[in-house]
CSV table of C-alpha atoms in Angstrom, one decimal:
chain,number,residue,atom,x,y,z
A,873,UNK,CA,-16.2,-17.2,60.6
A,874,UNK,CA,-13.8,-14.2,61.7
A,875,UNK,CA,-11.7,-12.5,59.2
A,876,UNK,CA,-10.2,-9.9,58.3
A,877,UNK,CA,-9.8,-8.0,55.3
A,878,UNK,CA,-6.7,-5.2,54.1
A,879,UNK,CA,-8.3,-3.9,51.0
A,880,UNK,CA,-4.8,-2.1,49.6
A,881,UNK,CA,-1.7,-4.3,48.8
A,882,UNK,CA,0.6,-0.7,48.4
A,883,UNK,CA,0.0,2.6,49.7
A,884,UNK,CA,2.3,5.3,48.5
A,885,UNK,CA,2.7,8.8,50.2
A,886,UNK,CA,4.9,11.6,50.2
A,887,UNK,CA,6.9,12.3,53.4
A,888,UNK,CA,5.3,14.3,55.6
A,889,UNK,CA,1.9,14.0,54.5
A,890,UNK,CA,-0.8,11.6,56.4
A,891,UNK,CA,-1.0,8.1,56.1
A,892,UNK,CA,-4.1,5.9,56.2
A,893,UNK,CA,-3.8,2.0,56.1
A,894,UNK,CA,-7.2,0.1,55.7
A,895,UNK,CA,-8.8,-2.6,57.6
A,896,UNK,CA,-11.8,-3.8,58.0
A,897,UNK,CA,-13.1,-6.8,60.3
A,898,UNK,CA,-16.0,-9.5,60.6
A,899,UNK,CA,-16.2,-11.2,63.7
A,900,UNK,CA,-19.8,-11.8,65.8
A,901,UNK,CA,-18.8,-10.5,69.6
A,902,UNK,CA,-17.0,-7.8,70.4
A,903,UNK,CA,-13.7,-7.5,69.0
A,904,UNK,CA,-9.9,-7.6,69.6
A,905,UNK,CA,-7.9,-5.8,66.9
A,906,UNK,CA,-3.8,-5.6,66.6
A,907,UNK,CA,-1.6,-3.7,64.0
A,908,UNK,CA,1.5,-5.2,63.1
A,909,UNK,CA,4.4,-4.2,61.4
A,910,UNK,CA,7.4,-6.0,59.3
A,911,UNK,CA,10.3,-4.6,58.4
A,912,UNK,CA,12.8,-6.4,55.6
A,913,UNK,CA,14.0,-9.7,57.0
A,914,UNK,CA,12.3,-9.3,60.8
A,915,UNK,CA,9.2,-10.6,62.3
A,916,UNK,CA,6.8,-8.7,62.9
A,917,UNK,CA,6.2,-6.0,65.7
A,918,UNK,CA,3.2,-4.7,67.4
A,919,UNK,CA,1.9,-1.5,67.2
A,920,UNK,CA,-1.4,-1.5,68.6
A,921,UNK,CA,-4.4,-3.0,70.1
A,922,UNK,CA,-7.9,-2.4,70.6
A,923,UNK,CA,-9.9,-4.8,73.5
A,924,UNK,CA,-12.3,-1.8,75.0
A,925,UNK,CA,-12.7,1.5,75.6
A,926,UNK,CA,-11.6,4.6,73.4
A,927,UNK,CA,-12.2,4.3,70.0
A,928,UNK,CA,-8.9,6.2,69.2
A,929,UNK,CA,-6.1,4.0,70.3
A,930,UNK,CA,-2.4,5.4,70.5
A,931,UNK,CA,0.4,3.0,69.7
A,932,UNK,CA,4.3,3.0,68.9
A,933,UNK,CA,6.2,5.3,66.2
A,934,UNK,CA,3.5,7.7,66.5
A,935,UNK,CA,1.2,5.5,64.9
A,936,UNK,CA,-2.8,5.6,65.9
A,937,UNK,CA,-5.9,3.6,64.9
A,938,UNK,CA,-9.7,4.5,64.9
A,939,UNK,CA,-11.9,1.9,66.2
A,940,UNK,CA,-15.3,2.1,64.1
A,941,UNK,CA,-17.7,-0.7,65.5
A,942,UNK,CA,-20.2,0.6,63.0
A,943,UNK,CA,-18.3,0.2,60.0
A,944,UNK,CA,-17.0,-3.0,60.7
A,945,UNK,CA,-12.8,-0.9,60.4
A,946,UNK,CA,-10.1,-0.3,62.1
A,947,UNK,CA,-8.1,1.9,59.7
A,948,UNK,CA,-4.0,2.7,60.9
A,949,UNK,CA,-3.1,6.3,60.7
A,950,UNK,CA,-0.1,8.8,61.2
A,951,UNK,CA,-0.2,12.5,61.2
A,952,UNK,CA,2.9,13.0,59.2
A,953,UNK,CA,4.5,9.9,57.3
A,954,UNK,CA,8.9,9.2,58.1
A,955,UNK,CA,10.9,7.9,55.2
A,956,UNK,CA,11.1,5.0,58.1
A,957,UNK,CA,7.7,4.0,57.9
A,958,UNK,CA,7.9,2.0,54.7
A,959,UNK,CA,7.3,-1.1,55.8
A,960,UNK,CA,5.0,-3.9,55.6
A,961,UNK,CA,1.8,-3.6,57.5
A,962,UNK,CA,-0.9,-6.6,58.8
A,963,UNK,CA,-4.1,-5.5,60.5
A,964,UNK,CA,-5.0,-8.9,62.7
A,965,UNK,CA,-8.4,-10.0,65.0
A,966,UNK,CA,-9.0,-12.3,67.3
A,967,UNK,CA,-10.7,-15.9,66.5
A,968,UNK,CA,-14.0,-16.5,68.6
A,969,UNK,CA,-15.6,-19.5,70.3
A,970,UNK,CA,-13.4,-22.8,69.3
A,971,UNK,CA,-11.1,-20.1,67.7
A,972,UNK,CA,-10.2,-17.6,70.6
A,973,UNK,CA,-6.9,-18.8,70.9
A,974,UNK,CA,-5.7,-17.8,67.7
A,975,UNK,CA,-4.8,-14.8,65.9
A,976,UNK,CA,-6.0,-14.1,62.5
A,977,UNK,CA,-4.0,-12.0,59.7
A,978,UNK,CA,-5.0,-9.9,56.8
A,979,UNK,CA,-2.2,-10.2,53.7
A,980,UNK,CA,-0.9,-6.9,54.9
A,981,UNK,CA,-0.3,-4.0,53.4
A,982,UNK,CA,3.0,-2.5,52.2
A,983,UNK,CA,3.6,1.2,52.7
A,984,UNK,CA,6.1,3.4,50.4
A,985,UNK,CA,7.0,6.8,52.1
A,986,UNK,CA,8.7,8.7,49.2
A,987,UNK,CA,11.3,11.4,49.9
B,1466,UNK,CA,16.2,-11.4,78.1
B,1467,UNK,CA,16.6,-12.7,74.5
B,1468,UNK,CA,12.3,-12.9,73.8
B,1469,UNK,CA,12.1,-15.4,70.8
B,1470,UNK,CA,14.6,-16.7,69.1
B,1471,UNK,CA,14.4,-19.3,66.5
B,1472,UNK,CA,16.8,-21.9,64.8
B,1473,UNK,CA,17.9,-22.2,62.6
B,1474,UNK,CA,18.1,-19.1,60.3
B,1475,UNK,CA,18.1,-20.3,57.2
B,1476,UNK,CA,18.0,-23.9,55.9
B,1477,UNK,CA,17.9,-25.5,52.0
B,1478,UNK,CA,16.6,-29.3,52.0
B,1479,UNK,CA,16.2,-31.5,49.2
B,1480,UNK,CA,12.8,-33.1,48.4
B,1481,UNK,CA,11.9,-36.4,51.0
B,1482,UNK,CA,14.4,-34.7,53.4
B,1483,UNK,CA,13.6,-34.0,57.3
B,1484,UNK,CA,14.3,-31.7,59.2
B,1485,UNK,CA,13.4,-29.3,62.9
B,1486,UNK,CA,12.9,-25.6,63.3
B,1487,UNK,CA,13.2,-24.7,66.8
B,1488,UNK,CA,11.6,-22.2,68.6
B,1489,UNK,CA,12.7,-20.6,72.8
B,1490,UNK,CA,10.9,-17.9,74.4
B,1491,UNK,CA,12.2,-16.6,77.9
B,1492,UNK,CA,8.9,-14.5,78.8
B,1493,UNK,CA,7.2,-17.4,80.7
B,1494,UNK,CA,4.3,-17.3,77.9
B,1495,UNK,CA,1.8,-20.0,77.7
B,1496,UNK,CA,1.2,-19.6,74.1
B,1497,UNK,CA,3.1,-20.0,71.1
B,1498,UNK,CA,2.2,-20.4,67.6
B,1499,UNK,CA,4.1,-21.3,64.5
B,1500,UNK,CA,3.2,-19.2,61.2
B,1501,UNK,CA,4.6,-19.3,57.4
B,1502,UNK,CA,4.4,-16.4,55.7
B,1503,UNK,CA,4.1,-16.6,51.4
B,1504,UNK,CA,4.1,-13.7,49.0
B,1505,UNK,CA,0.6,-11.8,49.2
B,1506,UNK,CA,-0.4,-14.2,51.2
B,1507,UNK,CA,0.0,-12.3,54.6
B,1508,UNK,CA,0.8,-15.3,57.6
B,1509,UNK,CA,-1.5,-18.4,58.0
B,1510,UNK,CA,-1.2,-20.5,61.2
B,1511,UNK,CA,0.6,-24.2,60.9
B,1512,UNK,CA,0.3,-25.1,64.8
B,1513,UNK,CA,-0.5,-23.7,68.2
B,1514,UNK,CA,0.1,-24.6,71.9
B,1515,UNK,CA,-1.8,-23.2,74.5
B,1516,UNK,CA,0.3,-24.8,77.1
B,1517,UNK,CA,3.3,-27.0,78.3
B,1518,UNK,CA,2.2,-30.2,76.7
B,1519,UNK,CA,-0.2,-29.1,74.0
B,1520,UNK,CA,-1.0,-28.5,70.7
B,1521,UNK,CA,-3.0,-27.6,67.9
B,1522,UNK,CA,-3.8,-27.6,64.3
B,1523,UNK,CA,-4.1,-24.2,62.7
B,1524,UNK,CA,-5.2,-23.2,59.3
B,1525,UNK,CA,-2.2,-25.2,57.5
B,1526,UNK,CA,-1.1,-28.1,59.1
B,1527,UNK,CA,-0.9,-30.6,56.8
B,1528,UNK,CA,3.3,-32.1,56.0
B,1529,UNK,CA,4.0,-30.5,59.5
B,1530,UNK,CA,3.9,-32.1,62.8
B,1531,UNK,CA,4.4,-29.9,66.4
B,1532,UNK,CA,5.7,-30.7,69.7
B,1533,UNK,CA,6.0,-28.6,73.3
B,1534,UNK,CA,7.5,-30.4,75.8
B,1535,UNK,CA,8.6,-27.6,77.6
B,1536,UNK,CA,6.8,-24.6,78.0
B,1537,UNK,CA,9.6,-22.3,76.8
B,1538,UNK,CA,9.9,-24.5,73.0
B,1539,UNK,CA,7.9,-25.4,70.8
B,1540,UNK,CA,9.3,-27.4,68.0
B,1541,UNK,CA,7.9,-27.4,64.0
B,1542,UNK,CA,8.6,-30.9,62.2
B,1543,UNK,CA,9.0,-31.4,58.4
B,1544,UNK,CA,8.8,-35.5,58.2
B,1545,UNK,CA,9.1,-35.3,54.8
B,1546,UNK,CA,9.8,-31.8,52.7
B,1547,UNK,CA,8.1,-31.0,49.6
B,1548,UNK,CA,8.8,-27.9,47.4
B,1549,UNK,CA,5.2,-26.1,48.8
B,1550,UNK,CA,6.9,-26.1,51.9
B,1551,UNK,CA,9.5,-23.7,51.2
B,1552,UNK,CA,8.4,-20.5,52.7
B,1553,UNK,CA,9.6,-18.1,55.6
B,1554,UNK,CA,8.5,-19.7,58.8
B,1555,UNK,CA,7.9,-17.3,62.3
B,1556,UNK,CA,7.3,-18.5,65.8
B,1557,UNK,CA,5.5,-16.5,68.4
B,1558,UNK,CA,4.4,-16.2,71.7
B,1559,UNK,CA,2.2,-14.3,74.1
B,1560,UNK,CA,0.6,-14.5,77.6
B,1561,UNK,CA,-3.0,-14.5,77.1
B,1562,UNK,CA,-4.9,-14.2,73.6
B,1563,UNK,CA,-5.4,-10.8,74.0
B,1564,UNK,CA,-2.2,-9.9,74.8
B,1565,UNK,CA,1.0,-8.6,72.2
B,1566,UNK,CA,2.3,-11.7,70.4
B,1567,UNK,CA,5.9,-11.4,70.3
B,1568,UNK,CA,7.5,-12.6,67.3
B,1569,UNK,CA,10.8,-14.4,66.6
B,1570,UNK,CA,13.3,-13.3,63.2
B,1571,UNK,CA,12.0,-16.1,61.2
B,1572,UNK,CA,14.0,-19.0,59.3
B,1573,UNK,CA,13.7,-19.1,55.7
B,1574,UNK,CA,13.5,-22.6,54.2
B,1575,UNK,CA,13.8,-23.7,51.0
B,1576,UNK,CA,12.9,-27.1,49.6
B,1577,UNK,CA,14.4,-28.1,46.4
């Protein structure tokens, strides 16, 4: 069955400095990969997909994520972190077959930018 | 254009009680899905509709009951509220599968 997996509850980094946010995947086609992100009391927001095509994918608030078919990941990165990145971040794929129609979370991953 | 919007915000029910969260999205999507989202527990899916007219259980839908009678709601039942229920409950939509869901603010329930 798909899943998906964010292997970090926190992730704590100094402003300024890059951020990495882990994901990996298990699905049996090719597949389609979001990032998400929750700030305190909101839904959520979407940041980025990946369906086809570049492996480097470009998405809102600067954020970018790195398609890695061979690896089974699709880690979320930023350059330089903002003080307004803390926020609460969910990697999600796309069910197959029966399950196409649905998206599947990870249990997200919280990210602390310090001054 | 108001995208999702769900009511109502925030709700406290007693144990047995009843009750309906609405969701209304003005993009014309033929999806929508309602989620609840628990400490560490990231969002699991209660119900989906893949058009006007249907639904679908998702990973969690046991005490919940769904209906989409028009395509721009889709409504989330409680029959009867029990205390694993409370949780903080999002609706969402998008066009196709593939496609951005869009999510509404949430309502935050709590079952006493």
């Amino acid at each position: 069955a798909q899943s998906v997996a964010q292997p970090e509850d926190q992730v704590n980094v100094a402003e300024g400095n890059p951020l990495t946010v882990k994901c990996t995947y298990s699905v049996s086609g090719n597949p389609y990969l979001f990032w998400y992100v929750q700030y305190p009391n909101r839904g959520l927001q979407f940041l980025l997909k990946y369906i086809t095509g570049d492996n480097l994918v470009k998405g809102s608030y600067g954020f970018e994520a790195e398609f890695n078919k061979s690896q089974t990941s699709f880690h979320l990165k930023k350059p330089s972190a903002l003080v307004s990145d803390s926020a609460l971040y969910f990697c999600a794929v796309r069910g197959e077959g029966s399950s196409a129609s649905k998206i599947i979370f990870g249990s997200g991953t919280r990210l602390s930018i310090r001054p | 254009n108001a995208g999702v919007t769900q009511t109502p915000k925030f709700r406290v029910l007693k144990t047995g009680q009843s009750m309906t969260l609405l969701c209304a999205q003005d993009m014309n999507h033929e999806y929508m899905y309602w989620y609840r989202q628990d400490p560490g527990m990231g969002l699991r899916l209660i119900h989906y509709s893949v058009g006007e007219g249907t639904t679908a259980k998702g990973e969690v839908p046991d005490g919940y009951n769904v209906s989409r009678l028009k395509k721009q709601n889709f409504l989330l039942g409680l029959e009867s509220a029990a205390p694993s229920q409370t949780s903080v409950y999002f609706c969402a939509s998008s066009f196709l599968t593939s496609d951005t869901q869009y999510f509404g603010p949430g309502t935050r329930l709590t079952v006493l």
